[in-house]
Coordinates of C-alpha atoms in Angstrom, one line a residue:
Chain M
M1 CA -31.3 -18.2 2.4
L2 CA -30.7 -16.1 5.5
S3 CA -28.1 -18.5 6.7
H4 CA -26.6 -18.7 3.6
I5 CA -26.0 -14.7 2.9
L6 CA -24.7 -14.5 6.4
K7 CA -21.9 -17.0 5.5
L8 CA -21.1 -15.2 2.1
I9 CA -21.2 -11.6 4.4
W10 CA -18.7 -13.1 6.6
K11 CA -16.5 -14.6 4.6
K12 CA -16.2 -11.3 3.0
K13 CA -16.4 -9.4 6.3
K14 CA -13.2 -6.9 5.6
S15 CA -14.6 -5.9 2.4
N16 CA -18.3 -5.5 4.2
F17 CA -16.5 -3.5 6.8
L18 CA -16.5 -0.1 4.8
M19 CA -20.1 -0.7 4.2
M20 CA -21.1 -1.7 7.8
L21 CA -19.2 1.6 9.2
E22 CA -21.0 3.5 6.6
I23 CA -24.2 2.7 7.6
F24 CA -23.0 3.2 11.1
V25 CA -21.9 6.4 10.9
S26 CA -25.5 7.1 9.0
F27 CA -27.8 6.3 11.4
L28 CA -26.3 8.2 13.9
I29 CA -26.2 11.3 11.4
L30 CA -30.0 10.3 10.3
F31 CA -31.2 9.4 14.4
A32 CA -29.7 12.9 14.9
V33 CA -31.3 14.6 12.6
W34 CA -34.9 12.7 13.3
S35 CA -34.7 12.9 16.8
L36 CA -34.6 16.8 17.2
S37 CA -36.7 16.5 14.2
V38 CA -39.1 15.1 16.1
Y39 CA -38.7 16.9 19.8
T40 CA -39.0 20.3 17.4
Y41 CA -42.0 18.7 15.9
R42 CA -43.7 18.0 19.5
N43 CA -42.8 21.1 20.6
Y44 CA -44.7 22.5 17.6
A45 CA -47.9 20.2 18.0
N46 CA -48.0 21.3 21.4
P47 CA -50.8 24.3 22.0
T48 CA -48.9 27.3 22.6
G49 CA -51.3 28.7 25.0
L50 CA -51.3 32.1 23.7
S51 CA -52.8 34.3 20.2
V52 CA -50.5 36.4 18.8
D53 CA -53.3 37.7 15.5
R54 CA -53.3 41.2 15.4
V55 CA -50.8 41.7 19.0
W56 CA -48.7 44.7 18.3
T57 CA -46.3 45.4 20.8
V58 CA -45.4 49.2 21.3
Y59 CA -41.8 50.4 22.5
L60 CA -42.4 53.1 24.5
N61 CA -39.8 55.7 26.2
F62 CA -40.9 57.9 28.5
N63 CA -37.3 60.2 28.1
T64 CA -37.1 60.1 32.2
E65 CA -35.8 57.9 34.7
N66 CA -38.5 59.5 37.0
D67 CA -40.5 56.1 38.0
T68 CA -43.0 58.4 39.6
L69 CA -43.0 60.2 36.5
R70 CA -43.4 56.8 34.5
Q71 CA -46.2 55.8 36.6
Q72 CA -47.9 59.4 35.4
Y73 CA -47.8 58.7 31.8
R74 CA -48.5 55.3 31.9
E75 CA -51.7 56.3 33.1
L76 CA -51.9 59.4 30.3
V77 CA -52.0 56.3 27.7
S78 CA -54.2 54.1 29.3
R79 CA -56.8 56.8 29.3
H80 CA -55.6 57.7 25.3
L81 CA -55.8 54.1 24.6
K82 CA -59.1 54.1 25.9
S83 CA -60.3 56.3 23.6
V84 CA -59.3 54.5 20.8
P85 CA -61.5 52.3 19.3
E86 CA -59.9 50.2 16.9
V87 CA -57.8 49.1 19.8
E88 CA -59.3 45.9 21.7
H89 CA -57.3 45.4 24.7
Y90 CA -54.3 46.6 25.8
S91 CA -51.6 46.0 28.7
F92 CA -48.3 47.1 29.7
T93 CA -45.5 44.6 30.8
S94 CA -41.9 44.0 31.4
S95 CA -39.5 43.8 28.6
N96 CA -39.6 39.9 28.6
M97 CA -42.5 40.1 26.1
P98 CA -43.6 36.9 24.2
F99 CA -41.1 36.5 21.5
G100 CA -39.0 39.3 22.5
F101 CA -35.3 39.0 23.4
S102 CA -35.2 39.9 26.4
S103 CA -35.8 37.1 29.7
S104 CA -35.8 37.9 33.4
N105 CA -35.8 34.5 35.5
G106 CA -36.9 34.1 39.2
E107 CA -36.6 31.2 41.4
F108 CA -39.4 30.1 43.3
S109 CA -39.5 27.7 46.4
Y110 CA -42.0 25.8 47.9
E111 CA -41.2 23.5 50.8
G112 CA -37.4 23.2 49.9
K113 CA -38.3 22.7 46.2
A114 CA -36.5 25.2 44.5
V115 CA -37.6 26.1 40.6
L116 CA -36.4 28.7 38.6
S117 CA -39.0 30.3 35.1
E118 CA -39.6 33.1 33.4
V119 CA -41.4 36.1 35.5
M120 CA -43.4 38.1 33.7
F121 CA -44.8 41.9 34.9
V122 CA -48.2 42.5 33.6
G123 CA -51.6 44.5 33.7
D124 CA -54.6 43.0 34.6
D125 CA -55.9 43.3 31.0
Y126 CA -53.3 40.9 29.6
P127 CA -55.1 37.8 29.5
A128 CA -57.4 39.3 26.9
V129 CA -54.9 41.1 25.1
M130 CA -53.0 37.4 24.8
G131 CA -55.9 35.3 24.4
M132 CA -54.6 33.1 27.4
S133 CA -56.9 30.5 28.4
F134 CA -56.9 29.5 32.4
G135 CA -56.9 25.8 33.7
P136 CA -58.0 26.3 37.6
G137 CA -57.9 29.6 39.5
R138 CA -58.3 33.0 37.6
W139 CA -56.4 36.1 35.9
F140 CA -55.2 38.3 39.3
Q141 CA -56.8 41.6 40.3
P142 CA -56.0 44.8 42.0
N143 CA -57.0 44.2 45.3
D144 CA -55.4 40.8 45.1
T145 CA -52.5 42.4 47.1
I146 CA -53.0 42.4 50.8
G147 CA -50.5 42.5 53.1
G148 CA -47.3 42.3 51.1
I149 CA -48.9 38.9 49.3
V150 CA -48.3 39.2 45.5
P151 CA -50.7 37.5 43.5
I152 CA -49.2 35.4 40.5
V153 CA -50.8 33.2 37.9
I154 CA -48.5 30.0 37.1
T155 CA -48.0 28.0 34.4
Q156 CA -49.0 24.4 34.8
C157 CA -45.8 23.1 33.5
L158 CA -44.3 25.3 36.8
A159 CA -47.4 24.7 38.9
T160 CA -46.2 20.8 38.7
A161 CA -42.2 21.0 39.1
L162 CA -43.4 23.1 42.7
F163 CA -46.3 20.8 43.6
G164 CA -46.9 17.7 42.0
N165 CA -49.9 16.8 41.9
E166 CA -51.2 19.4 44.7
E167 CA -53.7 22.0 43.9
P168 CA -51.3 24.6 42.9
V169 CA -54.3 27.5 43.3
G170 CA -54.2 29.0 46.8
K171 CA -50.4 27.8 47.4
I172 CA -47.7 30.3 49.3
I173 CA -44.6 30.2 47.4
K174 CA -41.5 32.4 47.7
E175 CA -39.1 34.2 45.4
E176 CA -36.4 35.2 46.7
E177 CA -37.9 37.2 49.9
S178 CA -41.2 38.3 48.8
T179 CA -43.9 36.0 49.0
K180 CA -46.6 34.9 46.4
K181 CA -49.9 33.3 46.2
V182 CA -51.0 31.4 43.4
V183 CA -53.9 32.7 42.1
G184 CA -54.5 30.7 39.1
V185 CA -52.7 28.7 36.2
A186 CA -52.4 29.1 32.6
P187 CA -52.2 25.2 30.7
Y188 CA -49.5 26.5 28.6
F189 CA -47.5 29.8 27.4
R190 CA -44.8 29.2 25.4
H191 CA -44.0 32.5 24.3
K192 CA -40.4 32.1 23.0
S193 CA -41.1 30.7 19.9
S194 CA -43.3 27.8 18.2
Y195 CA -41.0 25.2 18.9
Q196 CA -40.3 26.3 22.3
S197 CA -40.7 23.3 24.7
V198 CA -43.7 23.4 27.4
G199 CA -41.7 25.7 30.1
N200 CA -42.2 27.3 33.4
C201 CA -43.4 31.0 33.8
A202 CA -45.0 33.1 36.1
F203 CA -47.2 36.3 35.9
Q204 CA -47.3 38.9 38.7
P205 CA -49.0 42.7 38.6
L206 CA -47.1 45.2 36.9
S207 CA -43.8 46.7 38.6
K208 CA -43.5 50.9 38.6
W209 CA -40.9 50.8 35.6
D210 CA -42.7 48.6 33.2
T211 CA -43.3 50.3 30.1
D212 CA -43.2 48.6 27.2
L213 CA -47.2 47.9 26.0
L214 CA -49.2 45.1 24.4
L215 CA -52.1 46.0 22.0
K216 CA -54.4 43.7 20.8
V217 CA -56.0 45.7 17.8
S218 CA -59.1 45.3 15.6
A219 CA -59.1 43.5 12.0
S220 CA -59.9 47.1 10.8
A221 CA -56.2 48.2 11.9
T222 CA -54.1 49.4 9.2
A223 CA -50.7 50.6 8.6
D224 CA -51.9 53.6 8.2
F225 CA -53.9 53.6 11.9
E226 CA -50.6 51.9 13.0
A227 CA -48.9 55.3 12.3
R228 CA -51.7 57.4 13.3
L229 CA -51.4 55.9 16.2
A230 CA -47.7 56.4 17.2
R231 CA -47.9 59.4 16.5
S232 CA -50.7 60.4 18.7
I233 CA -48.7 58.3 21.7
E234 CA -45.9 60.1 21.0
Q235 CA -47.6 63.8 21.2
L236 CA -49.5 63.2 24.6
G237 CA -45.9 63.7 26.3
K238 CA -42.2 66.1 25.3
D239 CA -39.8 63.4 23.5
W240 CA -41.1 60.2 23.8
T241 CA -40.6 57.9 21.2
V242 CA -42.7 55.0 20.1
E243 CA -41.9 51.9 18.5
V244 CA -44.2 49.6 17.2
Q245 CA -43.7 45.9 16.6
H246 CA -46.4 42.9 15.1
M247 CA -45.8 39.7 17.6
D248 CA -46.5 37.5 14.7
D249 CA -43.2 39.2 13.2
M250 CA -41.4 38.8 15.8
R251 CA -42.2 35.3 16.5
D252 CA -41.4 34.4 12.9
T253 CA -37.9 36.3 13.5
Q254 CA -37.8 34.1 16.7
D255 CA -39.0 30.6 14.9
N256 CA -36.5 31.5 12.2
T257 CA -33.3 31.5 14.5
I258 CA -34.7 28.0 14.8
E259 CA -35.6 26.6 12.1
I260 CA -32.6 28.0 9.7
P261 CA -30.0 26.2 11.8
I262 CA -32.6 23.1 11.8
L263 CA -33.0 23.5 7.7
I264 CA -28.5 23.8 7.5
L265 CA -28.6 20.7 9.1
F266 CA -31.3 18.5 6.8
V267 CA -29.3 20.0 3.8
I268 CA -25.9 18.8 5.5
C269 CA -27.1 15.6 6.5
A270 CA -29.0 15.1 2.8
F271 CA -25.7 15.9 1.2
L272 CA -23.9 13.0 3.4
V273 CA -26.1 10.4 3.1
F274 CA -26.7 11.0 -0.8
N275 CA -22.8 10.8 -0.6
V276 CA -23.1 7.3 1.5
G277 CA -25.8 6.3 -0.9
L278 CA -23.7 7.3 -4.4
G279 CA -20.9 5.5 -2.4
M280 CA -23.2 2.2 -1.9
F281 CA -24.3 2.2 -5.5
G282 CA -20.9 2.2 -6.6
V283 CA -19.5 -0.4 -4.1
L284 CA -22.5 -2.3 -5.7
F285 CA -22.3 -2.1 -8.9
Q286 CA -19.0 -3.2 -8.5
N287 CA -19.4 -6.2 -6.5
I288 CA -21.7 -7.6 -9.1
S289 CA -19.3 -6.8 -11.7
R290 CA -16.8 -9.1 -9.7
R291 CA -19.9 -11.5 -9.1
K292 CA -20.9 -12.1 -12.9
G293 CA -19.2 -15.7 -13.1
E294 CA -21.9 -16.5 -9.3
I295 CA -24.8 -15.0 -10.9
G296 CA -24.5 -17.1 -14.0
L297 CA -24.0 -19.9 -12.0
R298 CA -27.2 -19.0 -9.8
R299 CA -29.4 -18.6 -12.9
A300 CA -28.2 -22.0 -13.9
I301 CA -28.6 -23.9 -11.1
G302 CA -32.8 -22.4 -11.2
A303 CA -32.5 -19.1 -9.5
T304 CA -35.2 -16.7 -11.0
E305 CA -34.2 -12.8 -12.5
R306 CA -36.4 -12.0 -9.1
Q307 CA -34.9 -14.3 -6.9
I308 CA -31.3 -12.7 -8.0
Q309 CA -32.5 -9.4 -7.2
F310 CA -33.8 -9.7 -3.7
Y311 CA -30.5 -11.6 -3.1
F312 CA -28.2 -8.9 -3.5
I313 CA -30.7 -6.9 -2.0
G314 CA -31.0 -9.3 0.9
E315 CA -27.5 -9.1 1.2
T316 CA -27.0 -5.4 1.2
V317 CA -30.1 -5.5 3.6
V318 CA -28.2 -7.3 6.3
I319 CA -24.5 -5.9 6.1
A320 CA -26.9 -2.8 6.6
G321 CA -28.2 -4.4 9.5
F322 CA -24.8 -4.8 10.9
G323 CA -24.4 -1.7 10.8
L324 CA -27.7 -0.8 12.3
V325 CA -27.5 -2.7 15.6
L326 CA -24.3 -1.1 16.7
G327 CA -25.6 2.4 15.8
V328 CA -29.4 0.9 17.6
F329 CA -26.7 0.0 20.7
F330 CA -25.2 3.4 20.7
A331 CA -28.3 5.3 20.1
V332 CA -30.5 3.6 23.2
Q333 CA -27.7 4.7 25.5
L334 CA -29.5 8.3 25.2
P335 CA -33.2 7.2 26.7
L336 CA -31.3 5.1 28.9
L337 CA -28.5 7.5 30.4
R338 CA -31.8 10.5 30.1
V339 CA -29.5 12.6 28.3
F340 CA -30.0 16.0 27.5
D341 CA -33.6 16.0 29.4
V342 CA -35.7 14.9 26.4
A343 CA -38.2 12.0 26.6
A344 CA -37.1 8.5 26.0
G345 CA -40.2 8.8 22.9
V346 CA -38.2 11.1 21.1
Y347 CA -35.2 8.9 20.9
L348 CA -36.9 6.0 20.5
W349 CA -38.9 8.3 17.4
G350 CA -35.2 9.2 16.3
I351 CA -34.4 5.6 15.9
A352 CA -37.2 4.0 14.4
L353 CA -37.7 6.8 11.8
A354 CA -33.0 6.6 11.1
L355 CA -34.0 2.8 10.7
V356 CA -36.4 3.0 8.3
S357 CA -34.3 5.9 6.5
V358 CA -30.7 3.6 6.4
L359 CA -33.2 0.7 5.4
L360 CA -34.7 2.3 2.4
I361 CA -31.4 4.0 0.9
S362 CA -30.2 0.7 1.3
V363 CA -33.1 -0.6 -0.8
L364 CA -33.6 1.9 -2.7
C365 CA -29.4 1.8 -3.7
A366 CA -29.0 -1.8 -4.1
F367 CA -32.7 -1.9 -6.3
Y368 CA -31.3 -0.5 -9.8
P369 CA -27.8 -2.9 -9.6
S370 CA -30.0 -5.9 -8.4
M371 CA -31.6 -5.5 -11.6
Q372 CA -28.6 -5.2 -13.4
A373 CA -27.5 -8.5 -11.6
A374 CA -31.0 -10.2 -12.5
R375 CA -31.1 -9.0 -16.1
I376 CA -27.5 -10.9 -16.9
Y377 CA -27.3 -13.2 -19.8
P378 CA -27.0 -16.4 -17.6
A379 CA -25.0 -17.9 -20.5
E380 CA -22.6 -15.0 -20.8
A381 CA -21.6 -14.6 -17.2
L382 CA -20.4 -18.3 -17.0
H383 CA -18.8 -17.6 -20.3
E384 CA -17.0 -14.2 -18.8
E385 CA -15.8 -16.3 -15.9
Chain U
M1 CA -35.5 -37.4 -23.2
L2 CA -34.4 -34.5 -25.2
S3 CA -35.1 -33.5 -28.2
L4 CA -34.1 -30.6 -30.5
Q5 CA -35.8 -29.7 -33.7
N6 CA -34.3 -27.4 -36.5
I7 CA -32.4 -25.5 -34.1
E8 CA -30.9 -22.7 -35.5
K9 CA -29.1 -19.8 -33.3
I10 CA -28.3 -16.2 -34.9
Y11 CA -26.3 -13.5 -32.7
R12 CA -26.9 -10.0 -33.9
T13 CA -25.3 -6.9 -33.7
D14 CA -26.3 -3.7 -35.2
T15 CA -23.8 -3.9 -37.8
I16 CA -22.8 -7.9 -37.7
E17 CA -25.2 -11.0 -38.1
T18 CA -23.7 -14.3 -36.9
L19 CA -24.7 -17.6 -37.5
A20 CA -23.5 -19.8 -34.0
L21 CA -26.2 -23.0 -35.3
Q22 CA -28.1 -24.5 -38.1
N23 CA -30.5 -26.8 -38.8
I24 CA -29.3 -28.5 -35.8
N25 CA -31.8 -31.7 -35.4
L26 CA -30.7 -33.7 -32.4
E27 CA -32.7 -36.8 -29.8
V28 CA -30.6 -37.9 -26.6
A29 CA -32.3 -40.8 -25.0
K30 CA -33.0 -41.5 -21.7
G31 CA -30.0 -42.9 -20.3
E32 CA -27.6 -42.1 -22.8
F33 CA -24.1 -40.7 -22.0
L34 CA -23.8 -38.1 -25.6
S35 CA -20.3 -36.7 -26.3
I36 CA -20.0 -33.3 -28.5
M37 CA -17.1 -32.6 -30.5
G38 CA -15.7 -29.6 -33.0
P39 CA -13.7 -27.1 -33.0
S40 CA -13.3 -23.8 -30.9
G41 CA -16.3 -21.6 -32.1
C42 CA -18.6 -24.5 -33.9
G43 CA -20.8 -24.0 -31.7
K44 CA -20.7 -26.6 -28.6
S45 CA -21.0 -24.6 -25.5
T46 CA -23.8 -22.8 -27.4
L47 CA -26.1 -25.6 -28.2
L48 CA -25.3 -27.0 -24.8
N49 CA -26.4 -23.7 -23.6
I50 CA -29.8 -23.7 -25.6
M51 CA -30.0 -27.7 -24.0
G52 CA -29.6 -26.4 -20.5
L53 CA -32.1 -23.6 -21.2
L54 CA -29.6 -20.9 -20.6
D55 CA -30.1 -19.7 -23.6
A56 CA -33.0 -19.4 -26.2
P57 CA -32.9 -20.6 -30.1
T58 CA -33.9 -18.2 -32.2
G59 CA -34.9 -20.9 -34.1
G60 CA -36.5 -24.7 -33.8
A61 CA -37.8 -26.2 -31.0
V62 CA -36.4 -27.7 -27.9
S63 CA -38.3 -30.7 -25.9
F64 CA -37.7 -32.3 -22.8
E65 CA -39.2 -35.2 -21.9
N66 CA -41.8 -34.9 -24.3
E67 CA -42.8 -31.6 -23.3
A68 CA -42.2 -28.8 -25.4
L69 CA -39.9 -25.9 -23.8
T70 CA -41.2 -22.9 -26.1
G71 CA -42.8 -19.7 -24.7
F72 CA -42.0 -20.5 -20.4
S73 CA -41.7 -17.7 -18.2
D74 CA -38.0 -17.4 -16.6
K75 CA -40.0 -18.8 -13.4
K76 CA -40.7 -22.0 -15.1
L77 CA -37.7 -22.3 -17.4
S78 CA -35.4 -21.4 -14.1
Q79 CA -37.7 -24.3 -11.9
F80 CA -37.4 -26.6 -15.2
R81 CA -33.4 -26.5 -15.0
N82 CA -33.2 -26.5 -11.1
Q83 CA -35.3 -29.8 -11.2
K84 CA -34.5 -31.3 -14.1
I85 CA -30.7 -30.5 -15.1
G86 CA -27.6 -30.4 -13.6
F87 CA -24.5 -28.2 -14.8
I88 CA -20.7 -28.7 -14.3
F89 CA -18.5 -26.4 -16.4
Q90 CA -14.6 -26.3 -17.3
S91 CA -13.8 -23.6 -14.9
Y92 CA -15.9 -25.3 -11.8
H93 CA -17.4 -22.3 -10.7
L94 CA -17.6 -22.9 -7.5
I95 CA -18.2 -20.1 -5.0
N96 CA -15.0 -19.3 -3.3
D97 CA -16.3 -18.0 0.1
L98 CA -18.3 -20.4 0.7
P99 CA -17.4 -24.2 2.1
V100 CA -17.3 -27.3 -0.2
L101 CA -21.0 -28.1 1.7
D102 CA -22.4 -25.3 1.0
N103 CA -21.2 -25.2 -2.9
V104 CA -23.3 -28.4 -3.0
E105 CA -26.4 -27.3 -1.6
L106 CA -26.8 -24.4 -3.4
P107 CA -29.4 -25.9 -6.4
L108 CA -31.6 -27.6 -3.0
L109 CA -31.4 -23.6 -1.7
Y110 CA -33.6 -22.9 -4.5
R111 CA -36.2 -25.4 -3.9
N112 CA -38.6 -25.8 -0.9
V113 CA -36.7 -28.5 0.8
S114 CA -35.4 -27.8 4.7
G115 CA -31.9 -27.0 6.0
S116 CA -31.0 -30.3 7.3
E117 CA -32.6 -32.2 4.5
R118 CA -29.8 -30.3 2.2
R119 CA -27.4 -30.9 4.5
R120 CA -27.9 -34.5 4.1
L121 CA -28.2 -34.4 0.4
A122 CA -25.3 -32.5 0.2
Q123 CA -23.5 -35.0 2.3
E124 CA -24.9 -37.9 0.1
A125 CA -23.9 -36.5 -2.8
L126 CA -20.2 -35.6 -1.8
E127 CA -19.8 -39.5 -0.9
K128 CA -20.6 -40.4 -4.3
V129 CA -18.0 -38.2 -5.8
G130 CA -15.6 -39.4 -2.7
L131 CA -15.4 -35.6 -0.9
S132 CA -16.7 -36.5 2.3
N133 CA -13.9 -36.1 4.1
R134 CA -13.6 -32.4 2.6
M135 CA -16.9 -30.7 3.3
K136 CA -15.6 -27.9 5.7
H137 CA -12.4 -27.6 2.8
Y138 CA -12.6 -24.1 1.1
P139 CA -12.3 -24.5 -3.0
S140 CA -8.9 -22.7 -2.9
Q141 CA -8.0 -25.2 -0.4
L142 CA -8.9 -28.3 -3.4
S143 CA -6.8 -29.4 -6.0
G144 CA -8.4 -29.2 -9.6
G145 CA -9.9 -32.8 -10.0
Q146 CA -11.1 -32.0 -5.9
K147 CA -13.1 -28.8 -7.5
Q148 CA -14.8 -30.4 -10.6
R149 CA -15.7 -33.4 -8.1
V150 CA -17.1 -30.6 -6.0
A151 CA -19.0 -29.1 -9.0
I152 CA -20.1 -33.0 -10.3
A153 CA -21.6 -33.7 -6.4
R154 CA -23.5 -29.8 -7.3
A155 CA -24.8 -31.2 -10.3
I156 CA -26.2 -34.2 -9.0
V157 CA -27.6 -33.2 -5.5
G158 CA -31.0 -32.5 -6.6
R159 CA -30.8 -35.6 -8.7
P160 CA -31.4 -34.6 -12.3
H161 CA -32.9 -36.0 -14.7
L162 CA -30.0 -34.7 -17.1
I163 CA -26.4 -33.5 -16.4
L164 CA -25.0 -31.2 -19.2
A165 CA -21.0 -31.2 -19.1
D166 CA -18.8 -28.3 -20.4
E167 CA -15.4 -29.4 -20.7
P168 CA -15.3 -31.1 -17.7
T169 CA -11.4 -32.4 -18.2
G170 CA -10.4 -29.6 -19.7
N171 CA -8.6 -27.7 -17.5
L172 CA -7.3 -31.0 -15.9
D173 CA -4.6 -33.2 -16.0
S174 CA -5.3 -36.7 -17.8
A175 CA -5.2 -38.7 -14.3
M176 CA -7.4 -36.1 -12.6
G177 CA -9.8 -35.9 -16.5
N178 CA -9.9 -39.8 -15.6
E179 CA -10.9 -39.4 -12.5
I180 CA -14.1 -37.1 -13.3
M181 CA -14.6 -39.3 -16.5
E182 CA -14.8 -42.7 -13.9
I183 CA -17.6 -41.0 -12.1
L184 CA -19.6 -39.4 -14.7
E185 CA -19.5 -42.6 -16.5
Q186 CA -20.7 -44.2 -12.8
L187 CA -23.6 -41.5 -12.4
N188 CA -24.8 -42.5 -16.4
R189 CA -24.0 -46.7 -16.0
D190 CA -25.5 -46.8 -12.3
D191 CA -28.3 -43.8 -11.8
Q192 CA -28.6 -44.2 -15.5
T193 CA -28.5 -40.1 -15.2
T194 CA -28.3 -39.2 -19.2
I195 CA -24.8 -36.7 -19.8
V196 CA -24.1 -34.3 -22.7
M197 CA -20.6 -33.6 -22.6
V198 CA -18.5 -31.2 -24.6
T199 CA -15.1 -32.0 -25.2
H200 CA -12.2 -31.3 -27.2
D201 CA -10.6 -34.6 -26.2
E202 CA -11.3 -37.7 -28.3
N203 CA -10.2 -40.1 -25.9
M204 CA -12.7 -39.3 -23.4
A205 CA -15.4 -38.8 -26.2
K206 CA -14.2 -42.5 -27.2
R207 CA -15.9 -43.3 -24.0
T208 CA -19.1 -42.5 -23.9
H209 CA -22.6 -44.1 -26.0
R210 CA -22.6 -41.4 -28.9
L211 CA -20.4 -39.0 -30.3
V212 CA -22.2 -36.0 -32.4
R213 CA -19.7 -33.5 -34.4
L214 CA -20.1 -30.2 -35.1
F215 CA -18.8 -28.2 -37.5
D216 CA -19.3 -24.4 -38.0
G217 CA -22.7 -24.8 -36.5
S218 CA -24.0 -27.6 -37.8
L219 CA -24.0 -30.7 -36.8
V220 CA -21.3 -33.3 -39.4
S221 CA -21.9 -36.3 -38.3
S222 CA -23.8 -38.2 -35.1
N223 CA -25.0 -41.7 -34.4
S224 CA -21.2 -42.8 -34.5
F225 CA -21.0 -45.2 -31.3
Y226 CA -17.9 -46.2 -29.3
N227 CA -19.6 -47.8 -26.6
A228 CA -23.5 -48.6 -27.2

């Protein structure tokens, strides 16, 4: 039966070409959308390596450019926070805190290998604030800075990029002119959004100009407490301003910047696929009404209703198959050529899901017209011809 | 072989009821060549459709080789048509996008027959109708008579017990019509294939064993033997 269908399709190749083209384009669009979805989901499914629950970001403006004064003010705020029972942990941080809009990169080098990474300057209690977990090693301590060598904690991703399979803890690396010693490794730290891929990040002790603050507050901390806390910090100095943001809100804002374009893409894709489906539906209906005589003949010579229905669905699937073969040929070039530095598995899933989607759409579009074809009364169909 | 008892066919719409056939009693013997004649709209094709299980009668019973065909499922009826009945139509009903050989193979697609066996049987059928040199041609490359011969080959490829021919010479000139008639006669004579043929042509009808006449949905004469 397949060779019979292929012969008929080949003979009608001109009229089937448009449908194959539609299928081909639909496949490519669906492949792009599915690949993006798989990529995004895979990132989402990875551990974040941090917890934003009850973490507040406090933007402090000490109203001074004097670094010595800023350090003194930082101490003042620290002492104040220690007296506030609702604050479980706190840490000062550079402005590129998780889910913020700032970024700060440094280039780390080790044995001629240079790797770019986000660099965060944070306090000793930062892991407790962010609920971080550790792989090998530990978090840095105040007395780790010896002889100008700065202790740093790096993510596993950065450790692998720099050292491969070697043990990272204790390695000395360079960042421009300064020397750093790796004291610990965090397996994950996805700080840009819930959909960020596992990336490079390094943590090192605070510098003198880092004045933003992260708080881990207790479950009893209310909005009223938030207002009181902000006021109490502002009152510690002259003309200080304090702005508090909840880190889960910051994360949601960042997530939205990823989710909304994907959602728009999905809607556009759904619209396109719907149109392709309608087109196929129309073409099949027209096809069937043109082939009533053939349907009548097939019924007369022994085809059952079900065989007629499957025949037309089969014909549609084979036509779709041609478009899909062409589509898959182009799609597999992406993992083969390692385009966009995305894992091959993402593209393979994208291809598989797009294949299933297109075949499903084809079968759905063919189902009703084929059912109508199967219900054609053979005596009438033969008479019409 | 084929028995019609008290066949009645009524076409109903919301507003109108048309009596197409009434009180038809007809027996077709094995190996018989029967022709049916009558004016247009008298129910000849309807009767042929009922004989070919393409249409169900409103009343009465059809039996084929002593088997009553009432209450059969679509699958069973299709199987029956595929294995026991061959159809020849006035307008040939060939699939123009398939070569002659594939057109002839068509009924065997709905049986469990291997590709090579299908090919062999189709070639044999085409040889029988004298078209073995046109196997790779498409219907559009054939004359009317050749198309009808292909249709006959398709009707006989499955070795049916009964051939139903609906005005097989209706679209052909007398010479070609004669050729087709000769093939049908040969099939009836040599293979003992039972043939029921609807025709408007008195001369063609005279060449069959028996002629029955229909008028306004009723049999008005039967058992009139011309060539017994």
